[in-house]
């Protein structure tokens, strides 16, 4: 049976949340505790590496011997690479999961793990439901619309995103873009020429970014919210 290491980048400043969102309580457990526990519940997970701003974390997270912590970097990709480089060479598969996605389900993890092993790399996604406009520049609004993108081809990426450890490390070495511009791990593999397969994500697998996201996650856990979080 394939086994997996899991990396949780957790070095962000939580500026839009207003305080450390990963330490925020969510139905009796911290956000990061829920994210970590989703993977520690699995027999096929052998390592969980948390990358934090200062290389420390809540001591209770380290009670499971599979968990370790490393110092993060100034950008997400750097934090992920620091964590991957701390893993033993024998690790083949690495799943990178946003520490701020505490509602990831076992079923979503199952199908993403399975697709990665079958196809080489996998990412869960949900369809983009709104109309997407592309602007000519990234300047502040008002901005000129360059074109409207056909949404039938567009997907919004979630995590965990999974690839081989060696592929991720080599992809970072040959990346044609500055690593700080690489927004997720599937993109890093894509830029290196690897094929990445999409599997079905879940609307419940929301990322805690603003305070209202935490309230929505609480409602979802209580079963009192509509299962379609705002996009």
Coordinates of N, CA and C in Angstrom, one line a residue:
X1 N 0.8 -1.2 0.0 CA 0.0 0.0 0.0 C 0.9 1.2 0.0
X2 N 0.6 2.2 -0.9 CA 1.4 3.4 -0.9 C 1.2 4.2 0.4
X3 N 2.3 4.9 0.8 CA 2.2 5.7 2.0 C 2.5 7.2 1.6
X4 N 2.2 8.1 2.5 CA 2.3 9.5 2.1 C 2.8 10.3 3.3
X5 N 3.6 11.3 2.9 CA 3.9 12.4 3.9 C 3.0 13.6 3.6
X6 N 2.7 14.3 4.6 CA 1.8 15.5 4.5 C 2.5 16.7 4.9
X7 N 2.5 17.7 4.1 CA 3.1 19.0 4.5 C 2.0 20.0 4.7
X8 N 2.0 20.8 5.8 CA 1.1 21.8 6.0 C 1.8 23.2 6.2
X9 N 1.8 24.0 5.1 CA 2.4 25.3 5.2 C 1.5 26.2 6.2
X10 N 2.2 26.7 7.2 CA 1.4 27.4 8.3 C 2.2 28.7 8.7
X11 N 2.9 29.3 7.8 CA 3.8 30.4 8.1 C 3.2 31.8 7.8
X12 N 2.0 31.8 7.3 CA 1.4 33.1 6.9 C 1.1 34.0 8.1
X13 N 0.8 35.2 7.8 CA 0.6 36.2 8.8 C -0.8 36.4 9.2
X14 N -1.8 35.8 8.5 CA -3.2 35.9 8.8 C -3.7 37.4 8.8
X15 N -3.1 38.2 8.0 CA -3.5 39.6 8.0 C -5.0 39.9 7.7
X16 N -5.6 39.1 6.8 CA -7.0 39.4 6.4 C -7.9 38.8 7.5
X17 N -7.4 37.9 8.3 CA -8.2 37.4 9.4 C -8.2 38.3 10.6
X18 N -7.1 39.0 10.8 CA -6.9 39.9 11.9 C -6.2 39.4 13.2
X19 N -6.0 38.1 13.2 CA -5.3 37.4 14.3 C -4.8 36.0 13.7
X20 N -4.1 35.3 14.5 CA -3.6 34.0 14.1 C -4.8 33.0 13.8
X21 N -5.2 32.9 12.6 CA -6.4 32.1 12.3 C -6.2 30.6 12.6
X22 N -4.9 30.1 12.5 CA -4.7 28.7 12.7 C -4.9 28.3 14.2
X23 N -4.7 29.3 15.1 CA -5.0 29.0 16.5 C -6.4 29.3 16.9
X24 N -7.2 29.8 16.0 CA -8.6 30.1 16.3 C -9.4 28.8 16.6
X25 N -10.3 28.9 17.6 CA -11.0 27.7 18.0 C -12.1 27.4 17.0
X26 N -12.3 26.2 16.6 CA -13.3 25.8 15.7 C -14.0 24.5 16.3
X27 N -15.2 24.8 16.9 CA -15.9 23.7 17.6 C -15.1 22.9 18.5
X28 N -14.3 23.6 19.4 CA -13.6 22.9 20.4 C -12.1 22.5 20.1
X29 N -11.7 22.7 18.9 CA -10.3 22.4 18.5 C -9.8 23.5 17.6
X30 N -8.5 23.8 17.7 CA -8.0 24.8 16.8 C -8.1 24.4 15.4
X31 N -8.1 25.4 14.5 CA -8.1 25.2 13.1 C -7.0 24.3 12.6
X32 N -5.8 24.5 13.1 CA -4.7 23.7 12.6 C -4.8 22.3 13.2
X33 N -5.3 22.2 14.5 CA -5.4 20.9 15.1 C -6.4 20.0 14.2
X34 N -7.5 20.6 13.7 CA -8.4 19.8 12.9 C -7.7 19.4 11.6
X35 N -6.9 20.3 11.0 CA -6.3 20.0 9.7 C -5.3 18.9 9.9
X36 N -4.5 18.9 11.0 CA -3.5 17.9 11.2 C -4.2 16.6 11.5
X37 N -5.3 16.6 12.3 CA -5.9 15.4 12.7 C -6.6 14.6 11.6
X38 N -7.0 15.4 10.5 CA -7.6 14.7 9.4 C -6.6 13.8 8.7
X39 N -5.3 14.0 8.8 CA -4.3 13.1 8.2 C -3.7 12.1 9.3
X40 N -3.7 12.5 10.5 CA -3.2 11.6 11.5 C -4.1 10.4 11.7
X41 N -5.4 10.6 11.3 CA -6.4 9.5 11.4 C -6.2 8.4 10.4
X42 N -5.2 8.6 9.5 CA -5.0 7.7 8.4 C -3.8 6.8 8.7
X43 N -3.9 5.5 8.4 CA -2.8 4.6 8.5 C -1.7 4.8 7.4
X44 N -2.2 5.4 6.2 CA -1.2 5.5 5.1 C -0.4 6.8 5.2
X45 N -0.5 7.6 6.2 CA 0.2 8.8 6.4 C 1.4 8.5 7.4
X46 N 2.6 8.6 7.0 CA 3.8 8.3 7.8 C 4.4 9.5 8.4
X47 N 4.3 10.7 7.8 CA 4.9 11.9 8.3 C 3.9 13.1 8.1
X48 N 3.9 14.0 9.1 CA 3.2 15.2 8.9 C 4.2 16.3 9.3
X49 N 4.5 17.2 8.4 CA 5.4 18.3 8.6 C 4.7 19.6 8.6
X50 N 4.8 20.4 9.7 CA 4.1 21.7 9.7 C 5.2 22.8 9.6
X51 N 5.1 23.6 8.6 CA 6.0 24.7 8.4 C 5.5 26.0 9.0
X52 N 6.1 26.5 10.1 CA 5.6 27.7 10.7 C 6.6 28.8 10.6
X53 N 6.2 30.0 10.9 CA 7.0 31.2 10.7 C 8.3 31.1 11.5
X54 N 8.3 30.6 12.7 CA 9.4 30.5 13.6 C 10.0 29.1 13.9
X55 N 9.4 28.1 13.2 CA 9.8 26.8 13.4 C 9.4 26.2 14.7
X56 N 8.3 26.7 15.3 CA 7.7 26.2 16.5 C 6.3 26.0 16.3
X57 N 5.6 25.2 17.1 CA 4.2 25.0 17.1 C 3.7 24.6 18.4
X58 N 2.4 24.5 18.6 CA 1.8 24.0 19.8 C 2.3 22.6 20.1
X59 N 2.8 22.5 21.3 CA 3.5 21.2 21.7 C 2.5 20.0 21.6
X60 N 1.2 20.3 21.7 CA 0.3 19.1 21.6 C 0.3 18.5 20.2
X61 N 0.6 19.3 19.2 CA 0.7 18.8 17.9 C 1.8 17.7 17.7
X62 N 2.8 17.8 18.6 CA 4.0 17.0 18.5 C 3.8 15.7 19.3
X63 N 2.7 15.5 19.9 CA 2.5 14.3 20.8 C 2.5 13.1 19.9
X64 N 2.0 13.2 18.7 CA 2.1 12.1 17.7 C 3.5 12.1 17.1
X65 N 4.2 11.0 17.2 CA 5.6 10.9 16.7 C 5.8 11.2 15.2
X66 N 4.7 11.1 14.5 CA 4.7 11.3 13.0 C 4.8 12.8 12.7
X67 N 4.6 13.7 13.7 CA 4.5 15.1 13.4 C 5.8 15.8 13.7
X68 N 6.3 16.6 12.8 CA 7.5 17.5 13.1 C 7.2 18.9 12.6
X69 N 8.1 19.8 13.0 CA 7.9 21.2 12.6 C 9.2 21.7 12.0
X70 N 9.1 22.6 11.0 CA 10.2 23.2 10.4 C 9.9 24.7 10.3
X71 N 11.0 25.5 10.1 CA 10.8 26.9 9.8 C 10.3 27.1 8.4
X72 N 9.3 28.1 8.3 CA 8.8 28.4 7.0 C 9.7 29.4 6.3
X73 N 9.2 30.0 5.2 CA 9.9 30.9 4.4 C 9.1 32.1 4.2
X74 N 9.6 33.1 3.4 CA 8.8 34.3 3.1 C 7.6 34.1 2.2
X75 N 7.7 33.0 1.4 CA 6.6 32.7 0.5 C 6.2 31.2 0.7
X76 N 5.0 30.9 0.2 CA 4.4 29.6 0.5 C 5.3 28.5 -0.1
X77 N 5.7 28.7 -1.4 CA 6.5 27.6 -2.0 C 7.8 27.3 -1.2
X78 N 8.4 28.4 -0.7 CA 9.6 28.2 0.1 C 9.3 27.4 1.4
X79 N 8.2 27.6 2.0 CA 7.8 26.9 3.2 C 7.6 25.4 2.9
X80 N 6.9 25.2 1.8 CA 6.7 23.8 1.3 C 8.0 23.1 1.1
X81 N 8.9 23.7 0.4 CA 10.2 23.1 0.0 C 11.0 22.8 1.3
X82 N 11.0 23.7 2.3 CA 11.7 23.5 3.5 C 11.2 22.2 4.2
X83 N 9.8 22.0 4.1 CA 9.2 20.9 4.8 C 9.6 19.6 4.0
X84 N 9.5 19.7 2.7 CA 9.8 18.5 1.9 C 11.3 18.0 2.1
X85 N 12.2 19.0 2.1 CA 13.6 18.7 2.3 C 13.9 18.1 3.6
X86 N 13.0 18.2 4.6 CA 13.2 17.6 5.9 C 12.8 16.2 6.0
X87 N 12.1 15.7 4.9 CA 11.6 14.3 4.9 C 12.7 13.3 4.5
X88 N 12.6 12.1 5.0 CA 13.6 11.1 4.6 C 13.5 10.8 3.1
X89 N 14.6 10.4 2.5 CA 14.7 10.1 1.1 C 13.8 9.0 0.7
X90 N 13.4 8.1 1.6 CA 12.5 7.0 1.2 C 11.1 7.4 1.0
X91 N 10.7 8.6 1.4 CA 9.4 9.1 1.1 C 9.2 9.3 -0.4
X92 N 8.1 8.7 -0.9 CA 7.8 8.8 -2.4 C 6.8 9.9 -2.6
X93 N 5.7 9.8 -1.9 CA 4.5 10.7 -2.1 C 4.4 11.8 -1.1
X94 N 4.2 13.0 -1.5 CA 4.0 14.1 -0.6 C 2.6 14.8 -1.0
X95 N 1.8 15.0 0.1 CA 0.6 15.7 -0.1 C 0.7 17.1 0.7
X96 N 0.5 18.2 0.0 CA 0.6 19.5 0.6 C -0.9 20.0 0.8
X97 N -1.2 20.3 2.0 CA -2.5 20.7 2.4 C -2.5 22.0 3.1
X98 N -3.3 23.0 2.7 CA -3.4 24.2 3.4 C -3.8 24.0 4.9
X99 N -3.0 24.5 5.8 CA -3.3 24.3 7.2 C -4.6 25.0 7.6
X100 N -5.1 25.9 6.8 CA -6.4 26.6 7.0 C -7.6 26.0 6.3
X101 N -7.4 24.7 5.9 CA -8.6 24.0 5.4 C -8.9 22.9 6.4
X102 N -9.6 23.2 7.5 CA -9.8 22.2 8.6 C -11.0 21.2 8.3
X103 N -11.7 21.4 7.3 CA -12.9 20.5 7.1 C -12.7 19.5 6.0
X104 N -11.4 19.3 5.6 CA -11.2 18.3 4.5 C -11.7 16.9 5.0
X105 N -12.4 16.2 4.1 CA -13.0 14.9 4.4 C -12.1 13.8 4.1
X106 N -12.4 12.6 4.7 CA -11.6 11.4 4.4 C -11.8 11.0 3.0
X107 N -13.1 11.2 2.5 CA -13.4 10.8 1.1 C -12.6 11.6 0.1
X108 N -12.5 12.9 0.3 CA -11.7 13.8 -0.6 C -10.3 13.4 -0.6
X109 N -9.7 13.1 0.6 CA -8.3 12.7 0.7 C -8.1 11.3 0.0
X110 N -9.1 10.4 0.2 CA -9.0 9.1 -0.5 C -8.9 9.2 -2.0
X111 N -9.8 10.0 -2.6 CA -9.8 10.1 -4.1 C -8.6 10.8 -4.6
X112 N -8.1 11.8 -3.8 CA -6.9 12.5 -4.3 C -5.7 11.7 -4.2
X113 N -5.5 11.0 -3.1 CA -4.4 10.0 -2.9 C -4.4 9.0 -4.0
X114 N -5.6 8.4 -4.3 CA -5.7 7.3 -5.3 C -5.4 7.9 -6.7
X115 N -5.9 9.1 -7.0 CA -5.6 9.6 -8.3 C -4.1 9.9 -8.5
X116 N -3.5 10.4 -7.5 CA -2.0 10.7 -7.5 C -1.2 9.5 -7.8
X117 N -1.5 8.4 -7.1 CA -0.8 7.2 -7.4 C -1.0 6.6 -8.8
X118 N -2.3 6.8 -9.2 CA -2.6 6.3 -10.5 C -2.0 7.1 -11.7
X119 N -2.1 8.4 -11.5 CA -1.7 9.3 -12.6 C -0.4 10.1 -12.4
X120 N 0.1 10.1 -11.2 CA 1.4 10.8 -11.0 C 1.3 12.1 -10.2
X121 N 0.2 12.7 -10.2 CA -0.1 14.0 -9.5 C -1.5 14.3 -9.5
X122 N -2.1 14.8 -8.5 CA -3.5 15.1 -8.4 C -3.8 16.3 -7.6
X123 N -4.9 17.0 -7.9 CA -5.4 18.2 -7.2 C -6.9 18.1 -7.1
X124 N -7.6 18.3 -6.0 CA -9.0 18.4 -5.9 C -9.4 19.8 -6.4
X125 N -10.5 19.9 -7.1 CA -11.0 21.2 -7.6 C -12.5 21.2 -7.6
X126 N -13.1 22.4 -7.6 CA -14.5 22.6 -7.8 C -14.7 23.5 -9.0
X127 N -15.8 23.4 -9.7 CA -16.0 24.2 -10.8 C -16.2 25.7 -10.4
X128 N -15.7 26.5 -11.3 CA -15.9 28.0 -11.1 C -17.4 28.3 -11.6
X129 N -18.2 28.9 -10.7 CA -19.6 29.1 -11.1 C -19.8 30.5 -11.5
X130 N -19.0 31.5 -11.1 CA -19.2 32.8 -11.6 C -18.5 33.1 -12.9
X131 N -18.9 34.2 -13.5 CA -18.2 34.7 -14.7 C -16.9 35.4 -14.4
X132 N -15.9 34.9 -15.1 CA -14.5 35.4 -14.8 C -14.0 36.4 -15.8
X133 N -13.6 37.5 -15.4 CA -13.1 38.6 -16.3 C -11.6 38.6 -16.1
X134 N -10.9 38.7 -17.2 CA -9.4 38.9 -17.2 C -9.1 40.3 -17.6
X135 N -8.3 41.0 -16.8 CA -7.9 42.4 -17.0 C -6.6 42.5 -17.8
X136 N -6.3 43.6 -18.4 CA -5.1 43.8 -19.1 C -3.9 44.0 -18.2
X137 N -4.1 44.4 -17.0 CA -3.0 44.6 -16.0 C -3.5 44.2 -14.7
X138 N -2.6 44.2 -13.7 CA -3.0 43.8 -12.3 C -3.1 45.1 -11.5
X139 N -3.3 46.2 -12.1 CA -3.5 47.5 -11.4 C -4.8 47.5 -10.6
X140 N -4.9 48.4 -9.7 CA -6.1 48.6 -8.9 C -7.3 49.0 -9.8
X141 N -8.5 48.7 -9.4 CA -9.7 49.1 -10.2 C -9.9 50.6 -10.1
X142 N -10.5 51.2 -11.2 CA -11.1 50.5 -12.3 C -10.0 50.1 -13.3
X143 N -10.3 48.9 -13.9 CA -9.3 48.3 -14.9 C -10.1 47.9 -16.2
X144 N -9.4 47.9 -17.2 CA -9.9 47.5 -18.5 C -10.1 46.0 -18.6
X145 N -11.2 45.5 -19.0 CA -11.4 44.1 -19.3 C -10.7 43.7 -20.6
X146 N -9.9 42.6 -20.5 CA -9.2 42.1 -21.6 C -10.1 41.1 -22.3
X147 N -10.7 40.2 -21.5 CA -11.6 39.2 -22.1 C -12.3 38.5 -21.0
X148 N -13.4 37.8 -21.3 CA -14.2 37.0 -20.4 C -13.8 35.5 -20.7
X149 N -13.4 34.8 -19.6 CA -12.9 33.4 -19.8 C -14.1 32.5 -19.8
X150 N -14.1 31.5 -20.6 CA -15.2 30.5 -20.7 C -15.2 29.6 -19.4
X151 N -16.2 29.7 -18.6 CA -16.1 29.1 -17.3 C -16.2 27.6 -17.3
X152 N -16.7 27.0 -18.5 CA -16.8 25.6 -18.6 C -15.4 24.9 -18.5
X153 N -14.4 25.7 -18.7 CA -13.0 25.1 -18.7 C -12.3 25.5 -17.4
X154 N -13.0 26.2 -16.5 CA -12.3 26.7 -15.3 C -12.6 26.0 -14.0
X155 N -11.6 25.7 -13.2 CA -11.8 25.0 -11.9 C -11.0 25.8 -10.9
X156 N -11.5 25.8 -9.7 CA -10.9 26.4 -8.5 C -10.2 25.3 -7.7
X157 N -8.9 25.5 -7.5 CA -8.1 24.4 -6.9 C -8.2 24.5 -5.4
X158 N -8.2 23.3 -4.8 CA -8.2 23.1 -3.3 C -6.9 22.3 -3.0
X159 N -6.9 21.8 -1.7 CA -5.8 20.9 -1.3 C -6.5 19.8 -0.6
X160 N -5.8 18.6 -0.4 CA -4.4 18.4 -0.6 C -4.0 18.2 -2.1
X161 N -2.8 18.7 -2.5 CA -2.3 18.6 -3.8 C -1.1 17.6 -3.7
X162 N -1.0 16.6 -4.5 CA -0.1 15.5 -4.3 C 0.7 15.2 -5.5
X163 N 2.0 14.9 -5.2 CA 2.9 14.5 -6.2 C 4.1 13.7 -5.6
X164 N 5.0 13.3 -6.4 CA 6.1 12.6 -5.9 C 7.1 13.6 -5.3
X165 N 7.8 13.2 -4.2 CA 8.7 14.1 -3.6 C 9.8 14.5 -4.5
X166 N 10.4 13.6 -5.3 CA 11.4 13.9 -6.2 C 11.0 14.8 -7.3
X167 N 9.7 14.7 -7.8 CA 9.2 15.5 -8.8 C 9.0 17.0 -8.3
X168 N 8.6 17.1 -7.1 CA 8.4 18.4 -6.5 C 9.7 19.1 -6.4
X169 N 10.7 18.4 -5.9 CA 12.0 19.0 -5.7 C 12.7 19.4 -7.0
X170 N 12.6 18.6 -8.0 CA 13.1 18.9 -9.3 C 12.4 20.0 -10.0
X171 N 11.1 20.0 -9.8 CA 10.3 21.1 -10.4 C 10.7 22.5 -9.8
X172 N 11.0 22.5 -8.5 CA 11.4 23.8 -7.9 C 12.8 24.2 -8.5
X173 N 13.6 23.2 -8.8 CA 15.0 23.6 -9.4 C 14.9 24.1 -10.8
X174 N 13.9 23.7 -11.6 CA 13.8 24.1 -13.0 C 12.7 25.1 -13.2
X175 N 12.1 25.6 -12.2 CA 10.9 26.4 -12.3 C 11.2 27.7 -13.1
X176 N 10.5 28.0 -14.2 CA 10.8 29.2 -15.0 C 10.3 30.5 -14.4
X177 N 9.5 30.4 -13.4 CA 9.0 31.6 -12.7 C 9.7 31.7 -11.3
X178 N 9.7 33.0 -10.8 CA 10.2 33.1 -9.4 C 9.3 32.3 -8.5
X179 N 9.9 31.6 -7.6 CA 9.1 30.7 -6.7 C 8.0 31.5 -5.9
X180 N 8.2 32.8 -5.6 CA 7.2 33.5 -4.9 C 6.0 33.8 -5.7
X181 N 6.0 33.6 -7.0 CA 4.9 33.7 -7.9 C 4.1 32.4 -8.1
X182 N 4.6 31.4 -7.6 CA 4.0 30.1 -7.7 C 3.0 29.9 -6.6
X183 N 1.7 29.8 -7.0 CA 0.6 29.9 -6.0 C 0.2 28.6 -5.4
X184 N 0.5 27.5 -6.1 CA 0.2 26.2 -5.5 C 1.2 25.1 -6.1
X185 N 1.1 23.9 -5.5 CA 2.0 22.9 -5.8 C 1.7 22.2 -7.1
X186 N 0.5 22.1 -7.5 CA 0.1 21.6 -8.8 C 0.7 22.5 -9.9
X187 N 0.7 23.8 -9.7 CA 1.3 24.8 -10.6 C 2.8 24.5 -10.8
X188 N 3.4 24.3 -9.7 CA 4.9 24.0 -9.7 C 5.2 22.8 -10.6
X189 N 4.4 21.7 -10.5 CA 4.5 20.6 -11.3 C 4.2 20.8 -12.8
X190 N 3.1 21.6 -13.0 CA 2.7 21.9 -14.3 C 3.8 22.7 -15.1
X191 N 4.4 23.7 -14.4 CA 5.5 24.5 -15.0 C 6.7 23.6 -15.4
X192 N 6.9 22.5 -14.7 CA 8.0 21.6 -15.0 C 7.6 20.6 -16.0
X193 N 6.4 20.6 -16.5 CA 6.0 19.7 -17.6 C 5.3 18.5 -17.1
X194 N 5.0 18.4 -15.8 CA 4.3 17.2 -15.3 C 2.8 17.3 -15.6
X195 N 2.2 16.2 -15.8 CA 0.7 16.2 -16.0 C 0.1 16.1 -14.6
X196 N -0.9 16.9 -14.4 CA -1.6 16.9 -13.1 C -3.1 16.6 -13.4
X197 N -3.7 15.7 -12.6 CA -5.0 15.3 -12.8 C -5.9 15.9 -11.8
X198 N -7.1 16.4 -12.2 CA -8.1 17.0 -11.3 C -9.0 15.9 -10.8
X199 N -9.3 15.9 -9.6 CA -10.4 15.1 -9.0 C -11.4 16.1 -8.4
X200 N -12.6 15.5 -8.0 CA -13.7 16.3 -7.5 C -13.4 16.8 -6.1
X201 N -13.4 18.1 -5.9 CA -13.3 18.7 -4.6 C -14.6 18.8 -3.9
X202 N -14.6 19.5 -2.8 CA -15.8 19.7 -2.0 C -16.0 21.1 -1.6
X203 N -17.2 21.6 -1.7 CA -17.5 23.0 -1.2 C -17.2 23.1 0.3
X204 N -17.4 22.1 1.0 CA -17.1 22.1 2.5 C -15.6 22.3 2.8
X205 N -14.8 22.0 1.8 CA -13.3 22.1 2.0 C -12.9 23.5 1.9
X206 N -13.5 24.4 2.6 CA -13.2 25.8 2.4 C -11.9 26.2 3.2
X207 N -11.3 27.3 2.7 CA -10.1 27.8 3.3 C -10.5 29.0 4.2
X208 N -10.0 28.9 5.5 CA -10.3 30.0 6.4 C -9.4 31.2 6.1
X209 N -10.0 32.3 5.6 CA -9.2 33.5 5.2 C -9.7 34.7 6.0
X210 N -11.0 34.8 6.1 CA -11.6 35.9 6.9 C -12.4 35.4 8.0
X211 N -12.8 36.3 9.0 CA -13.5 35.8 10.2 C -14.8 35.2 9.8
X212 N -15.5 35.6 8.7 CA -16.8 35.0 8.4 C -16.6 33.5 7.9
X213 N -15.4 33.2 7.4 CA -15.1 31.8 7.0 C -15.1 30.9 8.2
X214 N -14.6 31.4 9.3 CA -14.6 30.6 10.5 C -16.0 30.3 11.0
X215 N -16.9 31.4 10.9 CA -18.3 31.2 11.4 C -19.0 30.2 10.4
X216 N -18.7 30.3 9.2 CA -19.3 29.3 8.2 C -18.9 27.9 8.5
X217 N -17.6 27.7 8.8 CA -17.1 26.4 9.1 C -17.7 25.9 10.4
X218 N -18.0 26.7 11.4 CA -18.7 26.3 12.6 C -20.1 25.8 12.2
X219 N -20.8 26.6 11.4 CA -22.1 26.2 11.0 C -22.1 24.9 10.2
X220 N -21.1 24.7 9.4 CA -21.1 23.4 8.6 C -20.8 22.3 9.5
X221 N -20.0 22.4 10.6 CA -19.8 21.3 11.5 C -21.1 21.0 12.3
X222 N -21.8 22.1 12.6 CA -23.1 21.9 13.3 C -24.2 21.4 12.4
X223 N -24.0 21.5 11.1 CA -25.0 21.1 10.2 C -26.1 22.1 10.0
X224 N -25.8 23.4 10.3 CA -26.8 24.4 10.2 C -26.6 25.3 9.0
X225 N -25.6 25.1 8.2 CA -25.3 26.0 7.1 C -25.7 25.3 5.8
X226 N -26.0 26.1 4.8 CA -26.1 25.6 3.4 C -24.7 25.1 3.1
X227 N -24.6 23.9 2.4 CA -23.4 23.3 2.1 C -22.7 23.9 0.9
X228 N -23.1 25.1 0.5 CA -22.4 25.8 -0.6 C -21.8 27.1 -0.1
X229 N -20.6 27.1 0.4 CA -20.0 28.3 0.9 C -19.8 29.3 -0.3
X230 N -19.8 30.6 0.0 CA -19.7 31.6 -1.0 C -18.3 31.5 -1.7
X231 N -18.3 31.7 -3.0 CA -17.0 31.6 -3.8 C -16.3 32.9 -3.7

